[in-house]
PDB file of C-alpha atoms in Angstrom:
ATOM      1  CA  UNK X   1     120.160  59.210 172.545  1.00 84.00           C
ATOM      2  CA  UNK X   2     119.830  62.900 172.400  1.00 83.00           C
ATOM      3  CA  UNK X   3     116.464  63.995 172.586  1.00 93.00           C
ATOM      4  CA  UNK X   4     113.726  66.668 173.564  1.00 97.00           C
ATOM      5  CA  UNK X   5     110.375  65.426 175.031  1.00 97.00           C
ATOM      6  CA  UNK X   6     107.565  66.571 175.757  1.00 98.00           C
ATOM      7  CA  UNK X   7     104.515  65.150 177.700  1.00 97.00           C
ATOM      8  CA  UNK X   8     101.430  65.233 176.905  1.00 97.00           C
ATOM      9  CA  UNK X   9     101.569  64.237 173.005  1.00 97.00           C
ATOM     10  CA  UNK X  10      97.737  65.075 172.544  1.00 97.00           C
ATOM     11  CA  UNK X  11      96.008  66.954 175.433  1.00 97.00           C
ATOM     12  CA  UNK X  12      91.953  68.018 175.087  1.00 97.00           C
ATOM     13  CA  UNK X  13      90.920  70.419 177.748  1.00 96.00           C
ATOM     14  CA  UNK X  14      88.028  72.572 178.750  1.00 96.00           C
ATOM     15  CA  UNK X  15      88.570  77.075 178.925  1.00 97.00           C
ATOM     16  CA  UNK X  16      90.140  77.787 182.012  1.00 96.00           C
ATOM     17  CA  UNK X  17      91.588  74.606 183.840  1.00 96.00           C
ATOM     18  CA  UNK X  18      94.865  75.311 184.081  1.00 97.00           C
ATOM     19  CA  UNK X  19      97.216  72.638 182.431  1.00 97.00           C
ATOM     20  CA  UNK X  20     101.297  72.102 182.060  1.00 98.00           C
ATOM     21  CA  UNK X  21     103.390  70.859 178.861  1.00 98.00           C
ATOM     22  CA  UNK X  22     106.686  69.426 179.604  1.00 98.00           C
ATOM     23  CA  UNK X  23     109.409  69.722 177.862  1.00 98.00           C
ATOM     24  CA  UNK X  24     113.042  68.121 178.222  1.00 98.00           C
ATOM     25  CA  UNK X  25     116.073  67.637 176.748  1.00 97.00           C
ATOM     26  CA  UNK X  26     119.372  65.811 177.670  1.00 96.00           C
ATOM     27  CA  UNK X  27     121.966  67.550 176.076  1.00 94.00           C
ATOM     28  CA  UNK X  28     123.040  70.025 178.400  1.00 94.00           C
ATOM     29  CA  UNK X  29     121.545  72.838 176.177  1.00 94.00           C
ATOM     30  CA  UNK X  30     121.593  76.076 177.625  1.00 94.00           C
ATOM     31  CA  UNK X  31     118.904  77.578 175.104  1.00 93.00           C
ATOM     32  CA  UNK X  32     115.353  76.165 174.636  1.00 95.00           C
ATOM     33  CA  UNK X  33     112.015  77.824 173.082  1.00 95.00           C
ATOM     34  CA  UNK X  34     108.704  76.955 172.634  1.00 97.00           C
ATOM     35  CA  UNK X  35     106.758  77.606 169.499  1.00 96.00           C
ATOM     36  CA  UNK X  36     103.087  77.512 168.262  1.00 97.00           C
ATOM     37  CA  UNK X  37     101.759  76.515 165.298  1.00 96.00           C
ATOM     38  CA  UNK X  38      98.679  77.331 163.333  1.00 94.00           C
ATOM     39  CA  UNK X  39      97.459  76.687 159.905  1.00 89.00           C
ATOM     40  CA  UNK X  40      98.181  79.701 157.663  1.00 86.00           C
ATOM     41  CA  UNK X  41     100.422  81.272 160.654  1.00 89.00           C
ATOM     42  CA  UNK X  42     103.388  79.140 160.545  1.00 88.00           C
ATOM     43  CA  UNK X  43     105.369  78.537 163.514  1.00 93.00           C
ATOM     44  CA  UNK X  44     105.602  81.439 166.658  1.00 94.00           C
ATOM     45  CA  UNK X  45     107.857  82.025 169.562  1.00 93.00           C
ATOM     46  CA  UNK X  46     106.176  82.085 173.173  1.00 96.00           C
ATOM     47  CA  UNK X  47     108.784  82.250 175.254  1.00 95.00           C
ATOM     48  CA  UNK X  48     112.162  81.575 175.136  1.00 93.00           C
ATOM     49  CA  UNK X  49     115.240  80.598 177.903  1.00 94.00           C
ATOM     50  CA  UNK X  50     118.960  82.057 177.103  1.00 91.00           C
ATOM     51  CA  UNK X  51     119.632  79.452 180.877  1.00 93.00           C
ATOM     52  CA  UNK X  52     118.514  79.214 184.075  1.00 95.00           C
ATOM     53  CA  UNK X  53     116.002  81.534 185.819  1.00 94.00           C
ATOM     54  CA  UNK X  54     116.752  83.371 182.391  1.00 94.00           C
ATOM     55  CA  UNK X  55     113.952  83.362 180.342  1.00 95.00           C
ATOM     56  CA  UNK X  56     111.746  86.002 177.958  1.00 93.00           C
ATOM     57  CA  UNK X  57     109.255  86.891 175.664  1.00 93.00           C
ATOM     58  CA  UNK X  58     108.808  85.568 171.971  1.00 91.00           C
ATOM     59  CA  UNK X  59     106.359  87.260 169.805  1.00 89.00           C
ATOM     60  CA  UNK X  60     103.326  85.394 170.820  1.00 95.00           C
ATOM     61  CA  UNK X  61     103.645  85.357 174.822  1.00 97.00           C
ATOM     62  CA  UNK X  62     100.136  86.358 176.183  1.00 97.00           C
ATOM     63  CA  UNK X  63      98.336  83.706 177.788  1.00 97.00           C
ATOM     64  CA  UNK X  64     101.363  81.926 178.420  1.00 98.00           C
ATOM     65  CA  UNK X  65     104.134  81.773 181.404  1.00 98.00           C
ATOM     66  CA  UNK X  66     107.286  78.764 181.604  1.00 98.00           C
ATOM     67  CA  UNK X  67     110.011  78.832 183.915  1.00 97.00           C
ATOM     68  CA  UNK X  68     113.420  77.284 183.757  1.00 97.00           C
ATOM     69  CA  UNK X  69     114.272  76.036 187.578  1.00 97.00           C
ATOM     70  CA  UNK X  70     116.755  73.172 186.134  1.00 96.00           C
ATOM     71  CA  UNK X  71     118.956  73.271 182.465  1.00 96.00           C
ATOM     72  CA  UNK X  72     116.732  70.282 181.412  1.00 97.00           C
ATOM     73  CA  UNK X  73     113.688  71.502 182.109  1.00 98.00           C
ATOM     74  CA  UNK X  74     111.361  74.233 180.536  1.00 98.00           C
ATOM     75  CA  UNK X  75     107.556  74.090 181.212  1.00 98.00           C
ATOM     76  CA  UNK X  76     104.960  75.476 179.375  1.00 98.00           C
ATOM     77  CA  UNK X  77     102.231  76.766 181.698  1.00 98.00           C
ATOM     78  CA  UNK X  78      98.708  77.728 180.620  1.00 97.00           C
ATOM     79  CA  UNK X  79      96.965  79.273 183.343  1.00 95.00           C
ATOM     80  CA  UNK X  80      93.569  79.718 182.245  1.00 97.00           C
ATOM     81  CA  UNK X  81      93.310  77.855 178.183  1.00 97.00           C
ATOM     82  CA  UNK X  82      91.198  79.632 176.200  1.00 97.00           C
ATOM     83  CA  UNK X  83      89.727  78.029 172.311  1.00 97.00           C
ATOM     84  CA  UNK X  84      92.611  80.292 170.860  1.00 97.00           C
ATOM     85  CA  UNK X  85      95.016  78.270 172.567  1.00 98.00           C
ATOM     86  CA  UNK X  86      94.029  75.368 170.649  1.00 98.00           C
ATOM     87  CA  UNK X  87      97.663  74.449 168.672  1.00 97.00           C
ATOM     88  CA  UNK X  88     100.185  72.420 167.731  1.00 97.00           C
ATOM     89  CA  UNK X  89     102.977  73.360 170.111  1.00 98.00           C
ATOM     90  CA  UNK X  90     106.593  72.793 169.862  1.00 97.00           C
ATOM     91  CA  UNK X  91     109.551  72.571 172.153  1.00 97.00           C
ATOM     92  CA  UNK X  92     113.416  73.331 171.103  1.00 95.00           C
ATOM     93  CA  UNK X  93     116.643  73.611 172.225  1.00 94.00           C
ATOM     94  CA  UNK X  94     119.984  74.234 171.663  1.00 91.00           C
ATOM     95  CA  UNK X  95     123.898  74.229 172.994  1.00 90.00           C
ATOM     96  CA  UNK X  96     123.635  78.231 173.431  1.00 83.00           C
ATOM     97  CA  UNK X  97     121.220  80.641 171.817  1.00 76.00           C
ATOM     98  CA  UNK X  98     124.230  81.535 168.866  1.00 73.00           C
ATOM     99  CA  UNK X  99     124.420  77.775 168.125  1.00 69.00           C
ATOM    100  CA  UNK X 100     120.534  77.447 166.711  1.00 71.00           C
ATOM    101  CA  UNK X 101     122.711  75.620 163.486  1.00 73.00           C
ATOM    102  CA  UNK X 102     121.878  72.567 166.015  1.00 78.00           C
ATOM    103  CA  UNK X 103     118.760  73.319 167.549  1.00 85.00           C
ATOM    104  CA  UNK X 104     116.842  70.300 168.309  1.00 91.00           C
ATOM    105  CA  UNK X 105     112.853  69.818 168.163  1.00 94.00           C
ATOM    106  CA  UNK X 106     110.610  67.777 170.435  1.00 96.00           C
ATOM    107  CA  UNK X 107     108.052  65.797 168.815  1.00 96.00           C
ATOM    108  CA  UNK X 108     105.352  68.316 169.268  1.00 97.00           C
ATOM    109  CA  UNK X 109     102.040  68.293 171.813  1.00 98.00           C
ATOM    110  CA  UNK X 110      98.250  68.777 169.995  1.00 97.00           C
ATOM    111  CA  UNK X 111      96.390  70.601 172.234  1.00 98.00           C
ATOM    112  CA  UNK X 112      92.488  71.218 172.043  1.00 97.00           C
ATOM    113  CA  UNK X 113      90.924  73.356 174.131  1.00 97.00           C
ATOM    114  CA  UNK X 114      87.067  73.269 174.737  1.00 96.00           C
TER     115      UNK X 114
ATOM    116  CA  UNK N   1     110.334  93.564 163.122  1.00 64.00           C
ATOM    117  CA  UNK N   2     110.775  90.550 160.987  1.00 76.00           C
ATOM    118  CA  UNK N   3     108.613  89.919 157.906  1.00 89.00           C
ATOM    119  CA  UNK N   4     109.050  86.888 155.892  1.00 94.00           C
ATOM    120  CA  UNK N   5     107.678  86.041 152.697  1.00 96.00           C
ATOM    121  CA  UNK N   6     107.832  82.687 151.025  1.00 97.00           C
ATOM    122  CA  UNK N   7     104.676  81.365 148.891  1.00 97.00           C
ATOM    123  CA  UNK N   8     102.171  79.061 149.798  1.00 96.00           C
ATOM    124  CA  UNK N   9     102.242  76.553 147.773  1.00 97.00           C
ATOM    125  CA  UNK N  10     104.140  74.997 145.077  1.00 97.00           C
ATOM    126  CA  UNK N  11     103.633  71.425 142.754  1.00 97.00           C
ATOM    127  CA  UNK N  12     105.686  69.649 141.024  1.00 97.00           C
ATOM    128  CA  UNK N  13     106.456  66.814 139.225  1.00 97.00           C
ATOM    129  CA  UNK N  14     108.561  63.418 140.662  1.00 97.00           C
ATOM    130  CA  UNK N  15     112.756  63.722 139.198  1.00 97.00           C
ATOM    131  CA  UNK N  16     112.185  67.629 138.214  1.00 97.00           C
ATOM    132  CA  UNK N  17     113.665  70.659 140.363  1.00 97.00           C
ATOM    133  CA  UNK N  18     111.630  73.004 142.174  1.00 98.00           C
ATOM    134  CA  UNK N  19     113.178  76.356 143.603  1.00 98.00           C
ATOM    135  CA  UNK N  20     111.240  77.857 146.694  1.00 98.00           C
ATOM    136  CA  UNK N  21     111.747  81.312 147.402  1.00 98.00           C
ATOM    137  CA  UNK N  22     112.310  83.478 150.691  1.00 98.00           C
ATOM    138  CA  UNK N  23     112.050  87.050 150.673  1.00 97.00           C
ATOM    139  CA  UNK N  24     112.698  88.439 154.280  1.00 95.00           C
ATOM    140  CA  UNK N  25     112.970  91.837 156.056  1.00 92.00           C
ATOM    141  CA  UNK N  26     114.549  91.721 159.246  1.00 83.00           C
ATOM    142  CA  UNK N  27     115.707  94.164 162.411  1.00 80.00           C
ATOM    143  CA  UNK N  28     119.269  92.417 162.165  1.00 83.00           C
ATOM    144  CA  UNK N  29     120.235  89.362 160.192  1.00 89.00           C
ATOM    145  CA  UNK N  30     122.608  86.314 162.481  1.00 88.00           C
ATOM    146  CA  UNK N  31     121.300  83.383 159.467  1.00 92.00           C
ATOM    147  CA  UNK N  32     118.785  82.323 157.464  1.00 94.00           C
ATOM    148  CA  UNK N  33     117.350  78.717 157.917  1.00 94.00           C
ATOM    149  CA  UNK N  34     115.412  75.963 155.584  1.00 96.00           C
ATOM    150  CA  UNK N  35     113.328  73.288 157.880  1.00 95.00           C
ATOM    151  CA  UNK N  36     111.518  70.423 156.395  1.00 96.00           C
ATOM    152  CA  UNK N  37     108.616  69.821 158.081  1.00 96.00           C
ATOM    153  CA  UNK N  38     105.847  66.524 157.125  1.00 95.00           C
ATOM    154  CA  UNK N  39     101.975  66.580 158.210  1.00 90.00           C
ATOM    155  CA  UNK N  40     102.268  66.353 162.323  1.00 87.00           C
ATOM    156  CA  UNK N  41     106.203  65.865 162.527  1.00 93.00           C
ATOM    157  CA  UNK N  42     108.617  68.126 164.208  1.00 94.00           C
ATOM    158  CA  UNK N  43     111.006  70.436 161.878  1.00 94.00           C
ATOM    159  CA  UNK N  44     113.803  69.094 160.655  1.00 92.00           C
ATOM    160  CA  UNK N  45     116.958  71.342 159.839  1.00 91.00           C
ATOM    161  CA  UNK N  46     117.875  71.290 155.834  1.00 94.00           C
ATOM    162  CA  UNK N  47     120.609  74.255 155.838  1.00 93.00           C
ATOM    163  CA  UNK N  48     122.005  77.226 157.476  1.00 92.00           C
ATOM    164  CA  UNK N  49     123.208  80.339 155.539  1.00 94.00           C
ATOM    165  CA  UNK N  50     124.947  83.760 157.052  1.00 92.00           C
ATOM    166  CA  UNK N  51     127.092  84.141 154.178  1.00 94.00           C
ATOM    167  CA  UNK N  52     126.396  85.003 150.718  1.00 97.00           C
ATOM    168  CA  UNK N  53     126.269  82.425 148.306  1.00 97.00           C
ATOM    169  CA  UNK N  54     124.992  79.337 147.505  1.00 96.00           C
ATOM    170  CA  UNK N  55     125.572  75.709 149.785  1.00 93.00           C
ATOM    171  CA  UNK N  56     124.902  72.525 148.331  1.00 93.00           C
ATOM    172  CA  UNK N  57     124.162  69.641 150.264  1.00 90.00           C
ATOM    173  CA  UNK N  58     123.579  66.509 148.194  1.00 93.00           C
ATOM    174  CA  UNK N  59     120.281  66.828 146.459  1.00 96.00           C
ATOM    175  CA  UNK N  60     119.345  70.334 148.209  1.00 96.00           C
ATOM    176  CA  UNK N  61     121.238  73.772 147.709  1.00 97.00           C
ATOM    177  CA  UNK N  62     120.175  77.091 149.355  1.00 97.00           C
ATOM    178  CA  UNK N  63     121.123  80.390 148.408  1.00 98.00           C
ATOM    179  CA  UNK N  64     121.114  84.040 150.293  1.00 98.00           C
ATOM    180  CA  UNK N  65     121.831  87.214 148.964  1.00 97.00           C
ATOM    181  CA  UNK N  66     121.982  89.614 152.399  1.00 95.00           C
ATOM    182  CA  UNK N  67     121.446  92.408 150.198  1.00 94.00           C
ATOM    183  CA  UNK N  68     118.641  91.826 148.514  1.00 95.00           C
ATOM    184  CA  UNK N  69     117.074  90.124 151.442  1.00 95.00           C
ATOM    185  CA  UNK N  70     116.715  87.027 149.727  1.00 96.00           C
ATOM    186  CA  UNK N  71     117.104  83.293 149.690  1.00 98.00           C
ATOM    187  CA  UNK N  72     115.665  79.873 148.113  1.00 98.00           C
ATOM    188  CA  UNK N  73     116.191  76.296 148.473  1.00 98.00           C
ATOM    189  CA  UNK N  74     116.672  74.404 145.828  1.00 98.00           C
ATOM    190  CA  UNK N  75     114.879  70.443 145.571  1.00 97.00           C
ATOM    191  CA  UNK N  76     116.800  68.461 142.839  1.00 97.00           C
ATOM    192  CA  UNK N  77     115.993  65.374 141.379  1.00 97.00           C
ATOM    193  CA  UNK N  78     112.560  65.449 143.176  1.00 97.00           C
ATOM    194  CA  UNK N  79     110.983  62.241 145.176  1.00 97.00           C
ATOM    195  CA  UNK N  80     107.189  61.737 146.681  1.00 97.00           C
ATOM    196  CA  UNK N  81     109.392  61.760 149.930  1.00 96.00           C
ATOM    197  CA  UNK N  82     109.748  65.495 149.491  1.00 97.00           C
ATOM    198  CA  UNK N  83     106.588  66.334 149.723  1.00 97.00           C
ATOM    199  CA  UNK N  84     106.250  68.350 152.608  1.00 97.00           C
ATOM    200  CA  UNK N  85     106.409  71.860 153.839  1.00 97.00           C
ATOM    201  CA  UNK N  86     109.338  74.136 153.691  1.00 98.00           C
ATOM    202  CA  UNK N  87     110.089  77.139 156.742  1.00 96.00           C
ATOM    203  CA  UNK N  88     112.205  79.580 156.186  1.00 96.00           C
ATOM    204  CA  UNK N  89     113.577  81.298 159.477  1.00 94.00           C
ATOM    205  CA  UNK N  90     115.773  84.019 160.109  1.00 92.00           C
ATOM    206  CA  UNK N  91     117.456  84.555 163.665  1.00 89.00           C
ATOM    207  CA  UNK N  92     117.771  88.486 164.272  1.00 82.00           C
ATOM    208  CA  UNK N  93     120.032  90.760 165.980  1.00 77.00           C
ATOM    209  CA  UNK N  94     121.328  89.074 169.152  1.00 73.00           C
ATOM    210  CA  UNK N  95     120.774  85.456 167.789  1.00 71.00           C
ATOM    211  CA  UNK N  96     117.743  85.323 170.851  1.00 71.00           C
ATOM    212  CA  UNK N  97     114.984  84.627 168.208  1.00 76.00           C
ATOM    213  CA  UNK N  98     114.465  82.870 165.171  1.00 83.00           C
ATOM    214  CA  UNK N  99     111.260  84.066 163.270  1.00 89.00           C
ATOM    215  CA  UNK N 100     109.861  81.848 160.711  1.00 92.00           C
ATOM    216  CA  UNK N 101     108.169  82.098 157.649  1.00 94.00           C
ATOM    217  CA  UNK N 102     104.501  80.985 157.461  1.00 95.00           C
ATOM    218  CA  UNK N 103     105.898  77.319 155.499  1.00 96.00           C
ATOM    219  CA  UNK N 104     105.591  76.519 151.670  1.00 97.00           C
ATOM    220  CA  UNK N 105     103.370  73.604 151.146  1.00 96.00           C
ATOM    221  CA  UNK N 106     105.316  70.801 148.129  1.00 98.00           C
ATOM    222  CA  UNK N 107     103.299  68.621 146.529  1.00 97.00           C
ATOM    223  CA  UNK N 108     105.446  66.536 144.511  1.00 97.00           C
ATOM    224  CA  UNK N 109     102.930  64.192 142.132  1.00 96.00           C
ATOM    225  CA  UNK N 110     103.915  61.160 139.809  1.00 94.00           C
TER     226      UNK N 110
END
């Protein structure tokens, strides 16, 4: 089945431990994104990755770093959560960054930082 | 930059039709996008526009006008289902982003 994941789901933390979100897919995509959302704010790009060891700033990218070592494969790495950080966040990908027609969504991770 | 406008809220009524509207200024213009989104759920795509004009797709329809900056979806034939927020997104020059809109809130009531 194609699919995105991410791991955690829900995730509480305290200001400054440093923490990872997953995310995966299994469709070969060569684009994937991650996104934020807040009430009132709708959804924001952190980062994005055109394919491998390509990646690159959204509009909300500070506080934030990923990498993209394998297609499959873009993490989401908080270095040092702060309470602002507290979100819904949400993985995406799809076939190539002009084919967003069929980009895909993980299931989101809740994130609460203390 | 990208601004996008779409309101906040909207009710309606179960079996009417409710229009939601999308205003949008944008450094470049690759598509506009409607996402459904329920409380907690991922997105889920409704349509895709680059051309002018108006796509129907069963009970939902969207419409852009590229120069007027302007699009809506259109709910027919409304259902409880539907309630649930509405993104508009536009992907800018390049096709490298896609900025949404900040999400129109449907209640749809008896």
């Amino acid at each position: 089945e194609a699919q995105v994941t991410q791991n955690p789901r829900y995730l509480i933390t305290v200001t400054g431990k440093k923490l990872t979100v997953t995310c995966s897919q299994n469709m070969n995509h060569e684009y994937m994104s991650w996104y934020r959302q807040d009430p009132g704010l709708g959804l924001r790009q952190i980062y994005y990755s055109m394919n491998v060891e390509v990646t690159d700033k959204g509009d909300v990218p500070e506080g934030y770093k990923v990498s993209r070592k394998e297609k499959r494969n873009f993490p989401l790495i908080l270095e040092s959560p702060s309470p602002n950080q507290t979100s819904l966040y949400f993985c995406a990908s799809s076939p190539t960054r002009a084919a967003m027609v069929t980009q895909y969504f993980g299931p989101g991770t809740r994130l609460l930082v203390l | 930059g990208q601004n996008i406008d779409q309101p906040t809220e909207m009710t309606a009524t179960e079996g009417a039709i409710v229009q939601i509207n999308c205003t949008y200024q944008t450094s470049g213009f690759n598509g506009l996008f409607w996402y459904q989104q329920h409380a907690g759920e991922a997105p889920t795509f409704l349509s895709y526009n680059v051309l002018d004009g108006l796509e129907e797709k069963g009970r939902f329809s969207s419409f852009l006008s590229r120069s007027k900056g302007y699009s809506y979806l259109l709910l027919k034939e409304l259902q409880m289902k539907d309630s649930a927020s509405y993104l508009c997104a536009v992907i800018g020059s390049g096709y490298s982003t896609l900025t949404f809109g900040k999400g129109t809130m449907l209640l749809v009531s008896p």
